[in-house]
Amino acid sequence: VADDGKVIARRVFATRHERGGEDWARQTVAALREIGHKHRVGESQIDAVGIGAPGPLNARLGVLTNPMPNLPGWQGFPIGAVLQELTGRSAYLDNDANCAALAEHWVGAGRGVDDLIVLTLGTGIGSGVIAGGRLLHGSGGNAAELGHTSINFRGKRCVCRNRGCIELYASASALVRLYSRLLSRERRRALAEEEITARDVYRAARAADPAARRAFEQVGRYLGAAIANIVHAFNPRMVVLAGGMAGAGGLLLRPVREVVRQSIYPEHAEGLEIRASRLRGAAGLLGAARLALIGDRR
Ligand SMILES: [Zn+2]
């Protein structure tokens, strides 16, 4: 990524977490060299390396402390130091959702918006908070785990130990779970959850499938309830929904906006915008690059 936010080259590969962090790091550095060579970016032109990774983590030390359930076995992996040694460049680490927030603030929907919340809707729900133009870190560097905002204190137990967290109700996985339940209730073709992706639910909703539309409506209403809590806490100017599900546009945004509007003080509603990301899956990588360009190690 160039310092104006232009993506020069990218390479995508799956993380084979079972092979461990060291193996991943070697594969990553090999990929970096390869794309550098292909796009004529010499190693001397690379200033720094930015890493967006699942939390919780220790950004200051560059260590993944507990990246569960995403990267089992990587607890304590010093990802920053390892990449620094392999590349000979400074490496900067932050939570992938914090990186998404940096990217939206830098070149995305929230460009120049200094009070900004970004929610990444995927397997779980990640988030980053920009307050007064700066990323909010908290005392231990793990602030803004807004996916663990509870909307049901009698709800199911979450990995974080709380109950009824919004990521249990409004992540891409939750959308698929809900759709599959609605389908079987309608006694239509009983699909196993594993056979459906969030994209399938989106396609079905676009084709006016009532179960898919209901699933989006319900997930949007849950998300709206959580965003109302978040808006009261941070009084943001903008909330950006990112991750694959954000591509659903109005299907998701309409119920979200409606519930938020009905659930917050007029003072908080004033000037508030809720938008979908337009960075199409590049938010994590752009934000990691931004992190490295700022050189923010807390
Ligand atoms: Zn939780």
Short mmCIF file of C-alpha atoms and ligand atoms in Angstrom, two decimals:
data_model
loop_
_atom_site.label_atom_id
_atom_site.label_comp_id
_atom_site.label_asym_id
_atom_site.label_seq_id
_atom_site.Cartn_x
_atom_site.Cartn_y
_atom_site.Cartn_z
CA VAL A 1 0.00 0.00 0.00
CA ALA A 2 1.40 3.40 -0.98
CA ASP A 3 1.33 6.31 1.47
CA ASP A 4 -1.69 7.85 -0.32
CA GLY A 5 -3.79 4.75 0.41
CA LYS A 6 -3.51 3.24 -3.05
CA VAL A 7 -3.24 -0.57 -3.04
CA ILE A 8 -0.22 -1.41 -5.23
CA ALA A 9 -0.54 -5.18 -5.01
CA ARG A 10 -2.27 -7.78 -2.96
CA ARG A 11 -2.09 -11.48 -2.36
CA VAL A 12 -4.76 -13.46 -0.55
CA PHE A 13 -4.20 -16.87 0.99
CA ALA A 14 -5.92 -18.92 3.66
CA THR A 15 -4.33 -19.08 7.11
CA ARG A 16 -3.55 -22.72 7.85
CA HIS A 17 -3.60 -22.11 11.57
CA GLU A 18 -2.90 -25.73 12.42
CA ARG A 19 0.63 -25.33 10.97
CA GLY A 20 1.40 -22.64 13.50
CA GLY A 21 2.47 -19.02 13.44
CA GLU A 22 6.09 -19.51 12.33
CA ASP A 23 5.00 -21.36 9.20
CA TRP A 24 2.43 -18.65 8.44
CA ALA A 25 5.08 -15.93 8.87
CA ARG A 26 7.47 -17.62 6.41
CA GLN A 27 4.66 -18.01 3.87
CA THR A 28 3.68 -14.35 4.32
CA VAL A 29 7.20 -13.05 3.83
CA ALA A 30 7.65 -15.23 0.73
CA ALA A 31 4.39 -13.75 -0.65
CA LEU A 32 5.60 -10.21 0.15
CA ARG A 33 8.86 -10.79 -1.76
CA GLU A 34 6.99 -12.30 -4.69
CA ILE A 35 4.51 -9.45 -5.14
CA GLY A 36 7.26 -6.89 -4.53
CA HIS A 37 9.27 -8.46 -7.35
CA LYS A 38 6.26 -8.72 -9.66
CA HIS A 39 5.26 -5.09 -9.17
CA ARG A 40 8.85 -3.80 -9.12
CA VAL A 41 8.73 -2.60 -5.52
CA GLY A 42 12.23 -3.10 -4.19
CA GLU A 43 12.73 -4.13 -0.58
CA SER A 44 14.39 -0.78 0.10
CA GLN A 45 11.08 0.93 -0.79
CA ILE A 46 9.22 -0.93 1.94
CA ASP A 47 9.12 1.23 5.07
CA ALA A 48 7.22 -0.91 7.51
CA VAL A 49 4.86 -3.85 7.90
CA GLY A 50 1.36 -3.53 9.34
CA ILE A 51 -0.55 -6.48 10.76
CA GLY A 52 -4.28 -6.72 11.47
CA ALA A 53 -5.09 -9.80 13.54
CA PRO A 54 -7.87 -11.22 15.70
CA GLY A 55 -7.83 -10.05 19.32
CA PRO A 56 -7.46 -9.92 22.19
CA LEU A 57 -3.80 -9.02 21.68
CA ASN A 58 -0.99 -6.88 23.03
CA ALA A 59 -0.33 -4.26 20.35
CA ARG A 60 2.53 -2.64 22.25
CA LEU A 61 4.48 -5.91 22.45
CA GLY A 62 3.22 -7.24 19.08
CA VAL A 63 1.88 -10.41 20.69
CA LEU A 64 -1.35 -12.32 19.98
CA THR A 65 -2.49 -13.07 23.51
CA ASN A 66 -5.74 -14.98 22.96
CA PRO A 67 -6.86 -15.03 19.29
CA MET A 68 -9.71 -17.44 19.96
CA PRO A 69 -11.62 -19.07 18.40
CA ASN A 70 -9.91 -17.93 15.18
CA LEU A 71 -6.34 -19.12 15.65
CA PRO A 72 -6.21 -22.02 18.11
CA GLY A 73 -2.68 -22.74 19.30
CA TRP A 74 -1.41 -19.22 18.52
CA GLN A 75 -1.88 -17.89 22.06
CA GLY A 76 1.25 -15.92 22.93
CA PHE A 77 2.64 -15.89 19.36
CA PRO A 78 4.98 -12.86 19.02
CA ILE A 79 3.78 -12.06 15.49
CA GLY A 80 5.33 -8.57 15.44
CA ALA A 81 8.83 -9.66 16.46
CA VAL A 82 8.79 -12.64 14.07
CA LEU A 83 7.80 -10.53 11.04
CA GLN A 84 10.26 -7.83 12.06
CA GLU A 85 13.06 -10.38 12.11
CA LEU A 86 12.10 -11.97 8.80
CA THR A 87 11.63 -8.67 6.92
CA GLY A 88 14.14 -6.40 8.65
CA ARG A 89 11.39 -3.75 8.85
CA SER A 90 9.44 -2.36 11.79
CA ALA A 91 6.19 -4.27 12.25
CA TYR A 92 3.03 -2.83 13.80
CA LEU A 93 0.14 -4.89 15.13
CA ASP A 94 -3.46 -4.10 15.97
CA ASN A 95 -6.83 -5.77 16.14
CA ASP A 96 -8.27 -6.30 12.63
CA ALA A 97 -11.41 -4.31 13.46
CA ASN A 98 -9.32 -1.39 14.77
CA CYS A 99 -7.49 -1.56 11.43
CA ALA A 100 -10.84 -1.41 9.61
CA ALA A 101 -11.71 1.73 11.60
CA LEU A 102 -8.38 3.35 10.67
CA ALA A 103 -9.06 2.54 7.00
CA GLU A 104 -12.60 3.97 6.99
CA HIS A 105 -11.28 7.14 8.65
CA TRP A 106 -8.39 7.39 6.19
CA VAL A 107 -9.89 6.56 2.79
CA GLY A 108 -13.36 5.09 3.41
CA ALA A 109 -16.93 6.15 4.17
CA GLY A 110 -15.77 7.93 7.34
CA ARG A 111 -12.95 9.92 5.74
CA GLY A 112 -12.31 12.93 7.92
CA VAL A 113 -15.10 11.99 10.38
CA ASP A 114 -13.35 12.25 13.74
CA ASP A 115 -16.06 10.57 15.85
CA LEU A 116 -16.57 7.30 14.07
CA ILE A 117 -17.55 3.74 14.96
CA VAL A 118 -16.84 0.84 12.61
CA LEU A 119 -18.51 -2.55 13.10
CA THR A 120 -17.18 -5.50 11.07
CA LEU A 121 -19.84 -8.14 10.58
CA GLY A 122 -18.32 -11.57 9.95
CA THR A 123 -18.07 -14.84 11.86
CA GLY A 124 -18.27 -12.59 14.92
CA ILE A 125 -18.60 -8.81 15.22
CA GLY A 126 -15.46 -6.72 15.60
CA SER A 127 -15.31 -2.99 16.08
CA GLY A 128 -13.09 0.03 16.23
CA VAL A 129 -13.81 3.42 17.79
CA ILE A 130 -12.27 6.67 16.55
CA ALA A 131 -12.90 9.40 19.13
CA GLY A 132 -11.68 12.93 18.53
CA GLY A 133 -9.74 11.68 15.48
CA ARG A 134 -7.83 9.00 17.39
CA LEU A 135 -8.29 5.29 17.76
CA LEU A 136 -9.53 4.45 21.24
CA HIS A 137 -7.20 1.91 22.90
CA GLY A 138 -8.33 1.60 26.51
CA SER A 139 -6.09 0.75 29.45
CA GLY A 140 -4.96 -2.65 28.17
CA GLY A 141 -5.21 -1.86 24.45
CA ASN A 142 -8.36 -3.93 23.94
CA ALA A 143 -11.06 -1.25 24.00
CA ALA A 144 -14.07 -1.28 21.67
CA GLU A 145 -15.05 -4.95 21.74
CA LEU A 146 -18.53 -3.75 20.85
CA GLY A 147 -19.53 -7.16 19.45
CA HIS A 148 -19.74 -8.08 23.13
CA THR A 149 -22.38 -5.47 23.87
CA SER A 150 -25.19 -7.54 25.37
CA ILE A 151 -28.75 -7.11 24.11
CA ASN A 152 -30.09 -9.98 26.25
CA PHE A 153 -28.72 -10.60 29.73
CA ARG A 154 -30.62 -13.90 29.92
CA GLY A 155 -29.29 -14.95 26.51
CA LYS A 156 -26.82 -17.62 25.46
CA ARG A 157 -23.34 -17.65 26.98
CA CYS A 158 -20.68 -16.06 24.71
CA VAL A 159 -16.93 -16.83 24.33
CA CYS A 160 -16.23 -13.61 26.27
CA ARG A 161 -18.26 -15.07 29.23
CA ASN A 162 -21.03 -12.48 28.97
CA ARG A 163 -24.57 -13.50 27.93
CA GLY A 164 -26.58 -12.41 24.89
CA CYS A 165 -23.78 -10.53 23.11
CA ILE A 166 -24.78 -8.88 19.84
CA GLU A 167 -22.35 -11.06 17.88
CA LEU A 168 -24.50 -14.07 18.79
CA TYR A 169 -27.49 -12.39 17.09
CA ALA A 170 -26.23 -10.23 14.24
CA SER A 171 -22.99 -11.66 12.81
CA ALA A 172 -22.93 -13.35 9.39
CA SER A 173 -22.99 -16.71 11.21
CA ALA A 174 -26.07 -15.62 13.18
CA LEU A 175 -27.81 -14.56 9.95
CA VAL A 176 -27.20 -18.01 8.46
CA ARG A 177 -28.37 -19.72 11.66
CA LEU A 178 -31.57 -17.69 11.74
CA TYR A 179 -32.31 -18.25 8.05
CA SER A 180 -31.80 -21.99 8.39
CA ARG A 181 -34.19 -22.05 11.38
CA LEU A 182 -36.84 -20.05 9.54
CA LEU A 183 -36.56 -22.37 6.54
CA SER A 184 -37.03 -25.53 8.55
CA ARG A 185 -39.96 -23.92 10.40
CA GLU A 186 -41.60 -23.35 7.04
CA ARG A 187 -40.99 -27.05 6.30
CA ARG A 188 -39.24 -26.22 3.11
CA ARG A 189 -36.09 -27.90 1.93
CA ALA A 190 -34.26 -28.58 5.16
CA LEU A 191 -30.75 -27.25 4.58
CA ALA A 192 -28.01 -27.88 7.07
CA GLU A 193 -26.46 -24.65 8.37
CA GLU A 194 -23.08 -25.69 7.00
CA GLU A 195 -24.48 -25.68 3.47
CA ILE A 196 -25.55 -22.02 3.59
CA THR A 197 -23.44 -18.89 3.45
CA ALA A 198 -24.45 -15.31 4.23
CA ARG A 199 -24.16 -14.64 0.49
CA ASP A 200 -26.82 -17.31 -0.19
CA VAL A 201 -29.17 -15.59 2.27
CA TYR A 202 -28.49 -12.29 0.49
CA ARG A 203 -29.22 -13.80 -2.93
CA ALA A 204 -32.41 -15.39 -1.63
CA ALA A 205 -33.53 -12.09 -0.09
CA ARG A 206 -32.88 -10.28 -3.37
CA ALA A 207 -35.06 -12.94 -5.06
CA ALA A 208 -37.84 -12.05 -2.56
CA ASP A 209 -37.55 -15.26 -0.50
CA PRO A 210 -39.69 -14.39 2.57
CA ALA A 211 -37.51 -16.37 5.04
CA ALA A 212 -34.35 -14.60 3.83
CA ARG A 213 -36.05 -11.19 4.04
CA ARG A 214 -37.25 -11.95 7.56
CA ALA A 215 -33.76 -13.07 8.57
CA PHE A 216 -32.23 -9.76 7.38
CA GLU A 217 -35.03 -7.76 9.01
CA GLN A 218 -34.53 -9.54 12.35
CA VAL A 219 -30.73 -9.30 12.29
CA GLY A 220 -31.03 -5.62 11.36
CA ARG A 221 -33.33 -4.99 14.32
CA TYR A 222 -30.94 -6.73 16.74
CA LEU A 223 -28.06 -4.75 15.32
CA GLY A 224 -30.06 -1.55 15.65
CA ALA A 225 -30.63 -2.25 19.35
CA ALA A 226 -26.89 -2.70 19.89
CA ILE A 227 -26.02 0.40 17.86
CA ALA A 228 -28.45 2.45 19.99
CA ASN A 229 -26.42 1.40 23.08
CA ILE A 230 -23.20 2.25 21.27
CA VAL A 231 -24.49 5.65 20.13
CA HIS A 232 -25.46 6.54 23.68
CA ALA A 233 -21.99 5.56 24.87
CA PHE A 234 -19.90 7.37 22.25
CA ASN A 235 -22.14 9.96 20.54
CA PRO A 236 -20.52 9.28 17.14
CA ARG A 237 -21.16 11.29 13.95
CA MET A 238 -21.07 8.14 11.88
CA VAL A 239 -21.40 4.37 12.26
CA VAL A 240 -19.98 2.32 9.37
CA LEU A 241 -21.01 -1.30 8.86
CA ALA A 242 -18.19 -3.29 7.24
CA GLY A 243 -17.46 -6.93 6.43
CA GLY A 244 -19.21 -9.13 3.86
CA MET A 245 -22.72 -8.48 5.23
CA ALA A 246 -22.39 -4.72 4.65
CA GLY A 247 -22.78 -5.47 0.94
CA ALA A 248 -26.46 -6.25 1.63
CA GLY A 249 -27.09 -2.48 1.68
CA GLY A 250 -30.68 -1.45 2.36
CA LEU A 251 -31.77 -4.97 3.34
CA LEU A 252 -29.73 -4.49 6.50
CA LEU A 253 -29.48 -0.71 6.77
CA ARG A 254 -33.22 -0.02 6.68
CA PRO A 255 -34.18 -1.97 9.86
CA VAL A 256 -30.94 -0.84 11.57
CA ARG A 257 -31.67 2.84 10.92
CA GLU A 258 -35.30 2.46 11.94
CA VAL A 259 -34.54 0.84 15.31
CA VAL A 260 -31.69 3.23 16.08
CA ARG A 261 -33.86 6.26 15.33
CA GLN A 262 -36.59 4.93 17.65
CA SER A 263 -34.16 4.16 20.47
CA ILE A 264 -31.92 7.18 21.00
CA TYR A 265 -32.13 10.74 22.33
CA PRO A 266 -32.82 13.33 19.61
CA GLU A 267 -29.53 14.96 20.64
CA HIS A 268 -27.67 11.79 19.64
CA ALA A 269 -29.69 11.39 16.43
CA GLU A 270 -28.77 14.88 15.26
CA GLY A 271 -26.34 14.57 12.32
CA LEU A 272 -25.84 10.84 12.92
CA GLU A 273 -25.23 8.77 9.79
CA ILE A 274 -25.23 4.98 9.50
CA ARG A 275 -23.56 3.77 6.34
CA ALA A 276 -22.19 0.68 4.67
CA SER A 277 -18.47 0.41 3.94
CA ARG A 278 -17.40 0.75 0.33
CA LEU A 279 -13.92 -0.69 0.83
CA ARG A 280 -15.09 -4.17 -0.24
CA GLY A 281 -12.99 -6.34 2.00
CA ALA A 282 -9.89 -4.13 1.73
CA ALA A 283 -10.52 -2.29 5.03
CA GLY A 284 -8.33 -4.65 7.08
CA LEU A 285 -5.32 -4.41 4.81
CA LEU A 286 -5.64 -0.64 4.27
CA GLY A 287 -5.95 -0.08 8.01
CA ALA A 288 -2.94 -2.28 8.78
CA ALA A 289 -0.98 -0.21 6.25
CA ARG A 290 -2.21 3.01 7.86
CA LEU A 291 -1.13 1.70 11.26
CA ALA A 292 2.38 1.10 9.91
CA LEU A 293 2.47 4.51 8.19
CA ILE A 294 1.48 6.33 11.38
CA GLY A 295 3.95 4.13 13.25
CA ASP A 296 1.48 3.78 16.12
CA ARG A 297 2.72 1.32 18.73
CA ARG A 298 0.76 3.05 21.51
ZN ZN B 1 -19.43 -11.78 24.17
#
